[in-house]
Structures are given as structure tokens and as C-alpha cells.
mmCIF file of C-alpha atoms in Angstrom:
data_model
loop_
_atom_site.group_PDB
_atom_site.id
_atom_site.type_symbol
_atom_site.label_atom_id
_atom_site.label_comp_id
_atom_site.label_asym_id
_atom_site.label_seq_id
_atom_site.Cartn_x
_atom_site.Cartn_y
_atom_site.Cartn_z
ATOM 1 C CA UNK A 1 235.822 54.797 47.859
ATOM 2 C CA UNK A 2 238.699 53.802 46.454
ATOM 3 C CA UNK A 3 240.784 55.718 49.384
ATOM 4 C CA UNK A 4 238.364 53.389 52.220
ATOM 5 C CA UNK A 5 239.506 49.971 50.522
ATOM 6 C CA UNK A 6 242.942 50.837 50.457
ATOM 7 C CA UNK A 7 242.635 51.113 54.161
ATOM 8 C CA UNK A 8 240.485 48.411 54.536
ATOM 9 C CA UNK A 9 243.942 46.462 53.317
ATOM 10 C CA UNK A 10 244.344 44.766 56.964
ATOM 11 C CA UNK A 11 240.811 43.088 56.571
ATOM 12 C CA UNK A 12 242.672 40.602 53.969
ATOM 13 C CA UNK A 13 241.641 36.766 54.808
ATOM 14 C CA UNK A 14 238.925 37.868 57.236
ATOM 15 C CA UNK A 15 235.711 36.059 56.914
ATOM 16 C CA UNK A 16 232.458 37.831 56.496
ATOM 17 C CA UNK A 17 228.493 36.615 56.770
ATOM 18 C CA UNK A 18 226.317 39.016 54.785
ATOM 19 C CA UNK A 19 222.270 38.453 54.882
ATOM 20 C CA UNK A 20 220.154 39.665 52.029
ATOM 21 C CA UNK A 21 222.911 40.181 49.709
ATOM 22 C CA UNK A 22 221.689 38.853 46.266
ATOM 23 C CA UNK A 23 220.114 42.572 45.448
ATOM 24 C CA UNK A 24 220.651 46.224 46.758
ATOM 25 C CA UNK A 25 222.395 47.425 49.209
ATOM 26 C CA UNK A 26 223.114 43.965 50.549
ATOM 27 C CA UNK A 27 224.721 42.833 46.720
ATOM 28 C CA UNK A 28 226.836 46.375 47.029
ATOM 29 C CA UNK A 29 227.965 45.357 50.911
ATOM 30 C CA UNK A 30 229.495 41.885 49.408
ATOM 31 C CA UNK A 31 230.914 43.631 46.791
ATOM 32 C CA UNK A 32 232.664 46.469 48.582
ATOM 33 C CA UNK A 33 234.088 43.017 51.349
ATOM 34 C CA UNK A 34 235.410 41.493 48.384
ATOM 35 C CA UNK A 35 237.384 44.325 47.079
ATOM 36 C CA UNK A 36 239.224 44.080 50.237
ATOM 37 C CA UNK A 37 240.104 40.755 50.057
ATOM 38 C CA UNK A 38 237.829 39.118 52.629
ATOM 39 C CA UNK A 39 236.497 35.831 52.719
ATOM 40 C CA UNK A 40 232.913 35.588 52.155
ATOM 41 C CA UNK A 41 229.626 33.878 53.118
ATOM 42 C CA UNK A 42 226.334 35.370 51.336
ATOM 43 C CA UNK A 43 222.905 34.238 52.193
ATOM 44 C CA UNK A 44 220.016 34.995 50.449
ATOM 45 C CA UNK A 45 216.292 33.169 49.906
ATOM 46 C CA UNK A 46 216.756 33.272 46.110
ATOM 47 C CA UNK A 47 218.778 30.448 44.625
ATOM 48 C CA UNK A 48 219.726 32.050 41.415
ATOM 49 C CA UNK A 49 220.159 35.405 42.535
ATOM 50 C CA UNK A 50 222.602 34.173 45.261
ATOM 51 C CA UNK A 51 224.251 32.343 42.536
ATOM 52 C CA UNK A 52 224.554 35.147 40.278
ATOM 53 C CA UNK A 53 225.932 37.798 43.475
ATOM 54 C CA UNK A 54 228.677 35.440 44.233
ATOM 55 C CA UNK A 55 229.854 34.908 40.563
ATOM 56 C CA UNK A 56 230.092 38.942 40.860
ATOM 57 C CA UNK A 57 232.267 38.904 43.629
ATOM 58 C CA UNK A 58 234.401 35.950 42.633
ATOM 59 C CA UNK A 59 235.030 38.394 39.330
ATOM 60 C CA UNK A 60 236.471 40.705 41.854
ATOM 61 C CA UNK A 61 238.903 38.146 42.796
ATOM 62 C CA UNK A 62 236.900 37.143 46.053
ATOM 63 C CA UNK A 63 236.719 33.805 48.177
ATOM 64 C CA UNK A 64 233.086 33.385 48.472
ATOM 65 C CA UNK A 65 230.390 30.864 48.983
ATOM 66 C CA UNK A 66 226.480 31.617 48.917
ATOM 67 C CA UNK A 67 224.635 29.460 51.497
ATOM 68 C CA UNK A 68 220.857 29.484 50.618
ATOM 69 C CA UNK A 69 218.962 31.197 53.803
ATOM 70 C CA UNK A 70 215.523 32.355 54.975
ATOM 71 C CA UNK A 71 216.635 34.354 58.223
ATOM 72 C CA UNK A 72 213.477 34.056 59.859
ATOM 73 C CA UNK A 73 214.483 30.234 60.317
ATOM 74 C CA UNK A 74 216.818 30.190 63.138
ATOM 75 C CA UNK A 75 217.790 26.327 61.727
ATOM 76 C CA UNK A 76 219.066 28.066 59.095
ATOM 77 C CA UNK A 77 220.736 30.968 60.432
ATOM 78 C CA UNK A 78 222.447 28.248 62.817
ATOM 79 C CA UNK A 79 223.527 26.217 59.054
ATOM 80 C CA UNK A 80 224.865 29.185 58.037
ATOM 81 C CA UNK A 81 227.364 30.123 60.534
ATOM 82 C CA UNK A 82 228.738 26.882 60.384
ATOM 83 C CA UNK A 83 229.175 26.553 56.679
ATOM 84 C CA UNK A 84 231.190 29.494 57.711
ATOM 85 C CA UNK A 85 233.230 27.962 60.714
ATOM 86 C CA UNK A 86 233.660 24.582 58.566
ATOM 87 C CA UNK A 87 235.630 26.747 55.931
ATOM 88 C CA UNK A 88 237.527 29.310 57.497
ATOM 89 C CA UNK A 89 237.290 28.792 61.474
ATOM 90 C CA UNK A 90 236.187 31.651 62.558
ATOM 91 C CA UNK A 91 233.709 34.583 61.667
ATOM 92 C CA UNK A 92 235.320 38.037 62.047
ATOM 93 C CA UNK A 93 232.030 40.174 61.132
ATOM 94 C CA UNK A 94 228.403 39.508 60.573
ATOM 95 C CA UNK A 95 226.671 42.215 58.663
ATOM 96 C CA UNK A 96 222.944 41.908 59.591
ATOM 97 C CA UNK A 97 221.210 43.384 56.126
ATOM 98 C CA UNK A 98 218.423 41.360 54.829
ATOM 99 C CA UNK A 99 215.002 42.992 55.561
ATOM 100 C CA UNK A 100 211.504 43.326 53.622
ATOM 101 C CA UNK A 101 209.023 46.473 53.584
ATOM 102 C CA UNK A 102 205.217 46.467 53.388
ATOM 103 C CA UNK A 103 203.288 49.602 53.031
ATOM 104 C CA UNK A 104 199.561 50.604 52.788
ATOM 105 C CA UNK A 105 196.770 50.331 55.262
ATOM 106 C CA UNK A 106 197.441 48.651 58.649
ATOM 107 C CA UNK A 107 194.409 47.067 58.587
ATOM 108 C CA UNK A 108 194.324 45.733 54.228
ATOM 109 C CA UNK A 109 197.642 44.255 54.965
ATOM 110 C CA UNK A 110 196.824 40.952 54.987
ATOM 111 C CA UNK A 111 197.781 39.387 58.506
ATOM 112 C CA UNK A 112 200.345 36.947 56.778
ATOM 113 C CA UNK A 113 202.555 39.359 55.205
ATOM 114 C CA UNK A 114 202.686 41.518 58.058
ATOM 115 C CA UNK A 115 203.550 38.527 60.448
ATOM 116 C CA UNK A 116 206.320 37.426 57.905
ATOM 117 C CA UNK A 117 207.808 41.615 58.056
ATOM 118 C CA UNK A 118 208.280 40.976 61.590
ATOM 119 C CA UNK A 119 209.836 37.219 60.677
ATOM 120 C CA UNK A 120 212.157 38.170 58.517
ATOM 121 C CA UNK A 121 213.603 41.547 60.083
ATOM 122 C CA UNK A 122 213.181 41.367 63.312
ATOM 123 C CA UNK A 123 213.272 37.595 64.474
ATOM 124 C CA UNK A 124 216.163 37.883 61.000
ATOM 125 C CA UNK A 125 218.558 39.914 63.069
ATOM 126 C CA UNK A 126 217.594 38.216 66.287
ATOM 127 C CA UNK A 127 219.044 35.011 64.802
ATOM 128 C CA UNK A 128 221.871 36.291 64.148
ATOM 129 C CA UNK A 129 222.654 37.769 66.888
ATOM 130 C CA UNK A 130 221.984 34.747 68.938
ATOM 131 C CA UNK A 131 224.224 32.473 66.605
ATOM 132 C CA UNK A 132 226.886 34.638 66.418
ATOM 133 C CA UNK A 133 227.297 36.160 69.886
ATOM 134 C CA UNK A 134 228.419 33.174 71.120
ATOM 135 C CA UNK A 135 230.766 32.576 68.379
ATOM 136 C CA UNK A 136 232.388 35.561 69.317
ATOM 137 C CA UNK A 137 232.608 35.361 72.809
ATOM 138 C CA UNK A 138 234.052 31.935 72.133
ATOM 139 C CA UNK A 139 237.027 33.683 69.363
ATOM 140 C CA UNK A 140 237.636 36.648 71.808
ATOM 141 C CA UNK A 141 236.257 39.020 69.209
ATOM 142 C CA UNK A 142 233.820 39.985 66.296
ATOM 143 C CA UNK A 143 232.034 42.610 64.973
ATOM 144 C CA UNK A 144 228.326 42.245 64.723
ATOM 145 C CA UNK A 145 227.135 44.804 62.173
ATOM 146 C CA UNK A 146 223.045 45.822 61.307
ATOM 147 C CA UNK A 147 221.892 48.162 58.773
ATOM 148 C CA UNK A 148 218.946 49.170 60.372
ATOM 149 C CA UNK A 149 217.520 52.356 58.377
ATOM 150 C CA UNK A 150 216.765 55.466 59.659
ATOM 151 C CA UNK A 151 213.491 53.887 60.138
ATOM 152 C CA UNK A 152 214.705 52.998 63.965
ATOM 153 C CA UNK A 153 214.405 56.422 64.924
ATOM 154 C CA UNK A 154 211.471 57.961 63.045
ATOM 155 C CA UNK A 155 207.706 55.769 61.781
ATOM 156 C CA UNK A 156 207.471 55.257 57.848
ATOM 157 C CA UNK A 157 203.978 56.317 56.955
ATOM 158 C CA UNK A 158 201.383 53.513 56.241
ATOM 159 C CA UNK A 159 204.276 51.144 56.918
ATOM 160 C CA UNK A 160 203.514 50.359 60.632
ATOM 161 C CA UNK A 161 204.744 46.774 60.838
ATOM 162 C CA UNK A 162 208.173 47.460 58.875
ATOM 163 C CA UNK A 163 207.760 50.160 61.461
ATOM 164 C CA UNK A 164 208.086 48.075 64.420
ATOM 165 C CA UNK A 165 210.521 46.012 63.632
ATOM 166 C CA UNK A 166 212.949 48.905 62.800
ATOM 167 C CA UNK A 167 211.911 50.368 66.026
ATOM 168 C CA UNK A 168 212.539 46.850 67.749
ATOM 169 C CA UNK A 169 215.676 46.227 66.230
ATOM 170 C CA UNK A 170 217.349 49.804 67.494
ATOM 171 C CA UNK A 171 215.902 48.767 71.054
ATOM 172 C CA UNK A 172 217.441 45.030 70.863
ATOM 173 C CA UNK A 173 220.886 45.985 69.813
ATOM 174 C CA UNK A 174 221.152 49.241 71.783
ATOM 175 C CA UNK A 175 220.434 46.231 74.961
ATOM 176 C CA UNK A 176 222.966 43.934 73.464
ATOM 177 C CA UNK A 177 225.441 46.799 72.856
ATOM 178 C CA UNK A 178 225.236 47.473 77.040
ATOM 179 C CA UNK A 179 225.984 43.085 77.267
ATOM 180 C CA UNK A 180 228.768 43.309 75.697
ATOM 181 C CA UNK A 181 230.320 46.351 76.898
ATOM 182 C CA UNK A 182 232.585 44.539 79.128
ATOM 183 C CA UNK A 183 234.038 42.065 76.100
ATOM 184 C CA UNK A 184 237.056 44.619 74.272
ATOM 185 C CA UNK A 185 237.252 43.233 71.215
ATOM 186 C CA UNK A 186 233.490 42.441 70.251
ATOM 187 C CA UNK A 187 231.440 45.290 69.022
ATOM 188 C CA UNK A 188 228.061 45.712 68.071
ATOM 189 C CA UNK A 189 227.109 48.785 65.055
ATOM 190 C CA UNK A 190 224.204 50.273 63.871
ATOM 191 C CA UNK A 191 223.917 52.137 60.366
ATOM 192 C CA UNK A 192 220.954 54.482 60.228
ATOM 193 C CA UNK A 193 220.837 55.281 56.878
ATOM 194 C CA UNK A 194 217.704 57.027 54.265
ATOM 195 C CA UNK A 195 216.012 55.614 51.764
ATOM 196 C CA UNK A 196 218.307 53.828 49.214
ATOM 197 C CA UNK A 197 218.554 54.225 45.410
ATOM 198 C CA UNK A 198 218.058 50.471 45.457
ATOM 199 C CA UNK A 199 216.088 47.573 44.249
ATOM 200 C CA UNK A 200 214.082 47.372 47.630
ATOM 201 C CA UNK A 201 211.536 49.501 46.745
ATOM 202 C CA UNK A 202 210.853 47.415 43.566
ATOM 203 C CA UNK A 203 210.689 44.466 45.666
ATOM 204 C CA UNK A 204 208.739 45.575 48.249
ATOM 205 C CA UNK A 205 204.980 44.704 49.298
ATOM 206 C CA UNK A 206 202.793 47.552 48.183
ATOM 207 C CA UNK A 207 198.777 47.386 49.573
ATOM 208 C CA UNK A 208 198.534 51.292 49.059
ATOM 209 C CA UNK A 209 197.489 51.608 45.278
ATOM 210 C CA UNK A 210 201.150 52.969 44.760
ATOM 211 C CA UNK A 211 203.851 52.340 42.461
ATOM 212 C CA UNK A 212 206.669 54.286 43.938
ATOM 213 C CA UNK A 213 209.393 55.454 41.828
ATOM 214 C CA UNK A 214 212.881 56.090 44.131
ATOM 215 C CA UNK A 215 213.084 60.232 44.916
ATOM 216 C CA UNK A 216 216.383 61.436 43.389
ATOM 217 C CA UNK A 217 217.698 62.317 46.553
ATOM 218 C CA UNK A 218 218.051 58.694 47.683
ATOM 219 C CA UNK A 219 221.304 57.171 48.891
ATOM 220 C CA UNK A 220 223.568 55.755 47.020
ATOM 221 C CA UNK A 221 223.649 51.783 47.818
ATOM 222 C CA UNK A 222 227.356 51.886 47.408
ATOM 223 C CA UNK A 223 228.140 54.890 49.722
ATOM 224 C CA UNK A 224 225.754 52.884 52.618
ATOM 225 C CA UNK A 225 228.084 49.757 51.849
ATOM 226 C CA UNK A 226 231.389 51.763 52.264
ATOM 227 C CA UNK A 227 230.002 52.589 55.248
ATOM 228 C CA UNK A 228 228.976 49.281 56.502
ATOM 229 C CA UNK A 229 232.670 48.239 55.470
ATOM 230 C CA UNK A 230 233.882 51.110 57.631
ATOM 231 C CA UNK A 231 232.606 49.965 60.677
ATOM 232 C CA UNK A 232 234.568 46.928 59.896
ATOM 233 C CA UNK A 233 237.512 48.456 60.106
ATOM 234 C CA UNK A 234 237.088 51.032 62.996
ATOM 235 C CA UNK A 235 233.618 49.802 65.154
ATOM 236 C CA UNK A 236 230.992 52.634 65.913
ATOM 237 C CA UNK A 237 227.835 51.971 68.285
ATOM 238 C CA UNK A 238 225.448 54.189 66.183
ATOM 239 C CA UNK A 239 226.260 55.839 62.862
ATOM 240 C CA UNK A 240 224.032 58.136 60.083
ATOM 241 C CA UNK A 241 225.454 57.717 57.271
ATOM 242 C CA UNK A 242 224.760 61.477 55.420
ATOM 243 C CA UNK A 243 223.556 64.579 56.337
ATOM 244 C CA UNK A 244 219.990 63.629 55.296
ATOM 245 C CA UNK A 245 219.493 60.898 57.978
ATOM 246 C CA UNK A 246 220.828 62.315 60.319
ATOM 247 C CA UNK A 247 218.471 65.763 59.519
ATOM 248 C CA UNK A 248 215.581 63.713 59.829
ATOM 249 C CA UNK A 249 216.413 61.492 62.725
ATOM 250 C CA UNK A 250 216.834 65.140 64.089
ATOM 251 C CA UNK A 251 213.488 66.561 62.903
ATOM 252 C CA UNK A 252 211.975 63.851 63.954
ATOM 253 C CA UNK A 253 213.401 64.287 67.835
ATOM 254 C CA UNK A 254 212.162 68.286 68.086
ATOM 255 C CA UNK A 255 208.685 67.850 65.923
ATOM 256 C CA UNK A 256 207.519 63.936 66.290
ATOM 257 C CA UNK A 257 204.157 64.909 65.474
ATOM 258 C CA UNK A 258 203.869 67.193 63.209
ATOM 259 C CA UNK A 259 206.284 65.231 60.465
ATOM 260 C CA UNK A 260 204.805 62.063 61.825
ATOM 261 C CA UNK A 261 201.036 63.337 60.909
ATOM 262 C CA UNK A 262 202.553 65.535 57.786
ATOM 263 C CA UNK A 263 203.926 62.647 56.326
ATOM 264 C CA UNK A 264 200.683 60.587 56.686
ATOM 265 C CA UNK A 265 198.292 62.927 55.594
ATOM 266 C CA UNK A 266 200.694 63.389 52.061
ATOM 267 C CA UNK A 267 200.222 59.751 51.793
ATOM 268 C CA UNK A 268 196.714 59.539 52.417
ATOM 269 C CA UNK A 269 196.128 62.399 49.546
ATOM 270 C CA UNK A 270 198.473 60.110 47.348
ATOM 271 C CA UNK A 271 196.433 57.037 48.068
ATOM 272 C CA UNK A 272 193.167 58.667 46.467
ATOM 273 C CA UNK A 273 194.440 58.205 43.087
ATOM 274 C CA UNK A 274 195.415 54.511 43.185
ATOM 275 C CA UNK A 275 197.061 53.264 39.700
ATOM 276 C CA UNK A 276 199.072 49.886 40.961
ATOM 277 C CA UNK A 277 197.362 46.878 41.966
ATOM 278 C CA UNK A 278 198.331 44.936 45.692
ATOM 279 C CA UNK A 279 201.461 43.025 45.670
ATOM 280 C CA UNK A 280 202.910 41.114 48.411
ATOM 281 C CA UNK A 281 206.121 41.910 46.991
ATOM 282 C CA UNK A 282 209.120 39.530 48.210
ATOM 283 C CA UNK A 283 207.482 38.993 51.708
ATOM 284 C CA UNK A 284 206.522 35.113 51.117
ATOM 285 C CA UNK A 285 208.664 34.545 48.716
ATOM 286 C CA UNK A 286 212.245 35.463 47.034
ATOM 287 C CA UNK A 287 213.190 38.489 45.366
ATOM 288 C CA UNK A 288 212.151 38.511 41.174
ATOM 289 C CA UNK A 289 214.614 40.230 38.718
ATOM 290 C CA UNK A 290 216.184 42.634 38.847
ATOM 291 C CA UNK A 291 218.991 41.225 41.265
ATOM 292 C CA UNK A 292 221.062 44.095 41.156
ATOM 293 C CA UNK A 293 222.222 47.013 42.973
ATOM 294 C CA UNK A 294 220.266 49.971 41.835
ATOM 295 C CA UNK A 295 216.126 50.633 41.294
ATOM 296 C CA UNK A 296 214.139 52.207 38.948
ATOM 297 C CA UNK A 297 214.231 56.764 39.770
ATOM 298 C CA UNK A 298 211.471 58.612 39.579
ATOM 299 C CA UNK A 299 213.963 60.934 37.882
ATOM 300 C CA UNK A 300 217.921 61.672 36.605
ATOM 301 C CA UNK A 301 219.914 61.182 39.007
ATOM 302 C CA UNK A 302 221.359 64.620 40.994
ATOM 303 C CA UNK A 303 225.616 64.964 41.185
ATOM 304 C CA UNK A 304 226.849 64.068 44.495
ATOM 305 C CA UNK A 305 227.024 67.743 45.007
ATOM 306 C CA UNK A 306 223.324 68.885 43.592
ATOM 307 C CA UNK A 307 222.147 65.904 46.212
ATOM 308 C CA UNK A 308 223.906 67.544 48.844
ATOM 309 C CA UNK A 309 222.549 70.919 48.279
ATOM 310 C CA UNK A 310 218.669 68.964 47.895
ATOM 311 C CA UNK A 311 219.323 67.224 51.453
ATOM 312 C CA UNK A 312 220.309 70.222 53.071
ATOM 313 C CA UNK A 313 217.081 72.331 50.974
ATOM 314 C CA UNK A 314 214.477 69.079 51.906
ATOM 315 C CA UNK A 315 215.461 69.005 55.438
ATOM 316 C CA UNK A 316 215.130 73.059 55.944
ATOM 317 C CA UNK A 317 212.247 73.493 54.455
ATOM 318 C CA UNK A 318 210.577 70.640 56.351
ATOM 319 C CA UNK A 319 211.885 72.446 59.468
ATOM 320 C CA UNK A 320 210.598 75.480 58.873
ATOM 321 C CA UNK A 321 206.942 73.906 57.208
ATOM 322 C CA UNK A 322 207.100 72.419 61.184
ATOM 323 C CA UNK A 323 208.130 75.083 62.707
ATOM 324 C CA UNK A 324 205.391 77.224 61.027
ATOM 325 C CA UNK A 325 202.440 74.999 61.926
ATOM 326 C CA UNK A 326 203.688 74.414 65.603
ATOM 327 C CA UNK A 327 203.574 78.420 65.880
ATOM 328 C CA UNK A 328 199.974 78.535 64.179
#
């Protein structure tokens, strides 16, 4: 890391929006733009938590303001880029990161929690693309950057609206990406990374009976945020992050199916024994403590290098449990 923000260097004085970034991997993405000296706009729903991200980044010896935002209000996605144009001028990158997760039974979702998924991550980065396109066609450049999750390429199970929107996202920026092919100096990115060793899953809505704990071979929220900083500094159309997402987003491709129906029939077993009651989570309303980077494990944490070797063991022996029952 420390290696990627000494090259970062040249992104000194450059001003950055970042949505959801009071928690998770969104908290770690200011952090690792502030390290590099970059000027810096956080939004978030959560007054408090917004306040207590950008005390953490002025620590790190940041210029940063936190501008209070719902993204699924395009008034306020509009208020926010020019909070950033009234300080600085200009917006060099937009990192597109907040997002919200439901899971459980399509139909026990209530309808206004699932409407509100598709509000806030899918209408979210639609808003800001549509502010800040324009704002860098106007500049001459800009980097628009979305953490999408791996989530655009393959269906979480029982989590068909978060689903969607992932889906919808990948679809909507992949179009955009073909607009502004013809403009050199704006880009458009997409990260595709795993599940995260974050806070999201604590804050998620849960309508399944189950209180996940995060699997030990989740990403690091810091490593995803180096990685959202690096295609700051040298623009990418589609990136996976590790070898994980990248395994699945490939499993996915050659046995759709199979892990699609796999995966669903391991949750439905899982949802027999229900021990957490139904939470909307922070779908109508802001994130509750923790606001911090990492989540609660389900157990110790793996060495970069025992994680490695679990990726590379989950992601074969998936394969071959596919490749088995396509041959049966």
C-alpha cells in the first residue's frame, strides 16, 4: 500500500466526491484519497458518522468537507457537486460507492425496502453520473469511478433486488463507457470486487432468519480502496480486484446454473433454522454504529497468504462440485 500512495504523489490538490463513505469500504476509499493529498468531498445519510469519517481523514492531514446526502435524491446529488465546484472548481474523480443490500425471500421483502435498494444503488449511481458527466465534459476531463461488486456479473442468492441493481449498474456504465469513448481524458471504471470484510453486512437488511457473520476469506476493505485509488491514477474500464472475483465471475460464465441453483438451495437449507429476527437494516434509514471500516468474522482472520491459498481451494472445488453434477 504504502508503495501505491507514493505513486499516487501526482494526485496532490485533486478534488475527490466519495458516496457512502462514513463506514466500510467507502470510510477506507476516503482514507486511502487523503493519504495522497487530495481534496475531499464525503457524502453520507448519517450526520454523525459523516462527521466522525472526516475528522479521520483531516487526522491524516486531509482537506475535506462532508456534505450530508441521500443519493437516491438527485436534488441532492446536484448540492453536492456544487459544494464541490464552490470550493475547489473543479471535480477530478467521483467514486460512485454508496449502496445497501437486502436479502431473504423475494416475496417477504416488504415492497418499500426493496423499492428503496433500487433508489439508493441504482437511481444512486445514476445521479451521479448525470451530475457529473457534464461537469466533466465541461473541464475536459474526469474520472468517474463505481464499485460495483462482483454482484454485476453473477445473482446473490435470495438477494434478487440488490441483484438487479448490480446487474443494472454493469449494463448502464458499460453504455456510458461506449458515450464517452470519443472524450480522451474522461474515463469511466468499474471495480468488481467479493464480498468485503466490512461493516455492510452488519448494516444490511436481513428478511431471511439469518445473522450472517463475514466468511474469513472476505476482502480486505482497504485492498478494494487501493484499488479504487488505482484507477485514479491509471483509468481501467473493468477491473476484479483478486483472484477470488475474478474465479467466480468466471464460474459463473461456464456453469450459470448450476452455482446459481447451488448457491440457492445452501441458502434455502440455512433458512430452516432461523435464529435472527427481520431487520430492514440501513435501507430507510442511516447506518447505526459501528461507523468503521471492518465487520464482525465469523472467524480469525486468514494471513494474506492462507487467504490466497483458501480463494484458490474455494474456487476449485466449486469447479469441480459443478463440473461433477453437469457430468451426472
Amino acid at each position: 500500500m504504502e508503495k501505491e500512495i507514493q505513486f499516487a504523489k501526482p494526485l496532490a490538490n485533486k478534488t475527490v466526491i466519495i458516496t457512502g463513505a462514513s463506514s466500510g469500504v467507502g470510510l477506507a476509499t476516503a482514507e486511502a484519497f487523503a493519504k495522497v493529498g487530495c481534496n475531499l468531498i464525503l457524502a453520507a445519510r448519517g450526520e454523525l458518522a459523516l462527521y466522525m469519517a472526516v475528522e479521520r481523514c483531516k487526522d491524516l492531514g486531509a482537506s475535506v468537507v462532508g456534505i450530508p446526502t441521500d443519493v437516491s435524491e438527485y436534488e441532492q446529488v446536484k448540492n453536492l457537486a456544487k459544494h464541490a465546484l464552490d470550493l475547489t472548481g473543479k471535480i477530478d474523480f467521483w467514486v460512485n460507492n454508496a449502496g445497501v443490500m437486502a436479502s431473504g425471500k423475494f416475496e417477504e421483502i416488504p415492497i418499500e425496502v426493496s423499492h428503496q435498494v433500487v433508489k439508493t444503488n441504482l437511481f444512486g449511481y445514476l445521479n451521479g453520473a448525470h451530475v457529473v458527466l457534464p461537469i466533466f465534459k465541461a473541464q475536459g476531463y474526469g474520472v468517474l469511478i463505481n464499485n460495483v461488486s462482483i454482484g454485476g456479473f453473477m445473482p446473490a442468492p435470495y438477494s434478487a433486488v440488490y441483484s438487479a441493481t448490480k446487474f443494472g449498474i454493469k449494463g448502464m456504465m458499460e453504455c456510458l463507457q461506449g458515450e464517452v469513448s470519443g472524450e480522451r481524458n474522461i474515463h469511466i471504471c468499474n471495480l468488481y470486487p467479493q464480498i468485503q470484510r466490512s461493516t455492510g453486512n452488519m448494516h444490511s437488511a436481513k428478511f431471511s432468519g439469518l445473522d450472517f457473520k463475514i466468511p474469513p476469506f472476505a476482502a480486505d476493505p482497504k485492498d478494494t480502496a487501493a484499488q479504487l485509488l488505482n484507477l485514479a491514477i491509471k483509468p481501467s474500464k473493468n477491473k476484479f480486484p483478486d483472484f477470488t472475483s475474478w474465479g467466480l465471475k468466471t464460474i459463473h460464465s461456464l456453469f450459470p446454473n448450476l452455482l446459481v441453483n447451488t448457491a440457492s438451495a445452501g441458502m434455502r437449507i440455512l433458512m430452516k433454522v432461523k435464529y435472527g429476527e427481520p431487520t430492514s437494516g440501513n435501507i430507510l434509514e442511516p447506518s447505526k454504529p459501528p461507523h468503521q471500516i471492518y465487520g464482525e468474522t465469523l472467524l480469525l482472520i486468514p494471513s494474506k497468504q492462507a487467504k490466497i491459498a483458501l480463494g484458490i481451494g474455494f474456487i476449485l472445488g466449486i469447479g469441480l462440485l459443478l463440473l461433477s453434477d453437469k457430468r451426472s
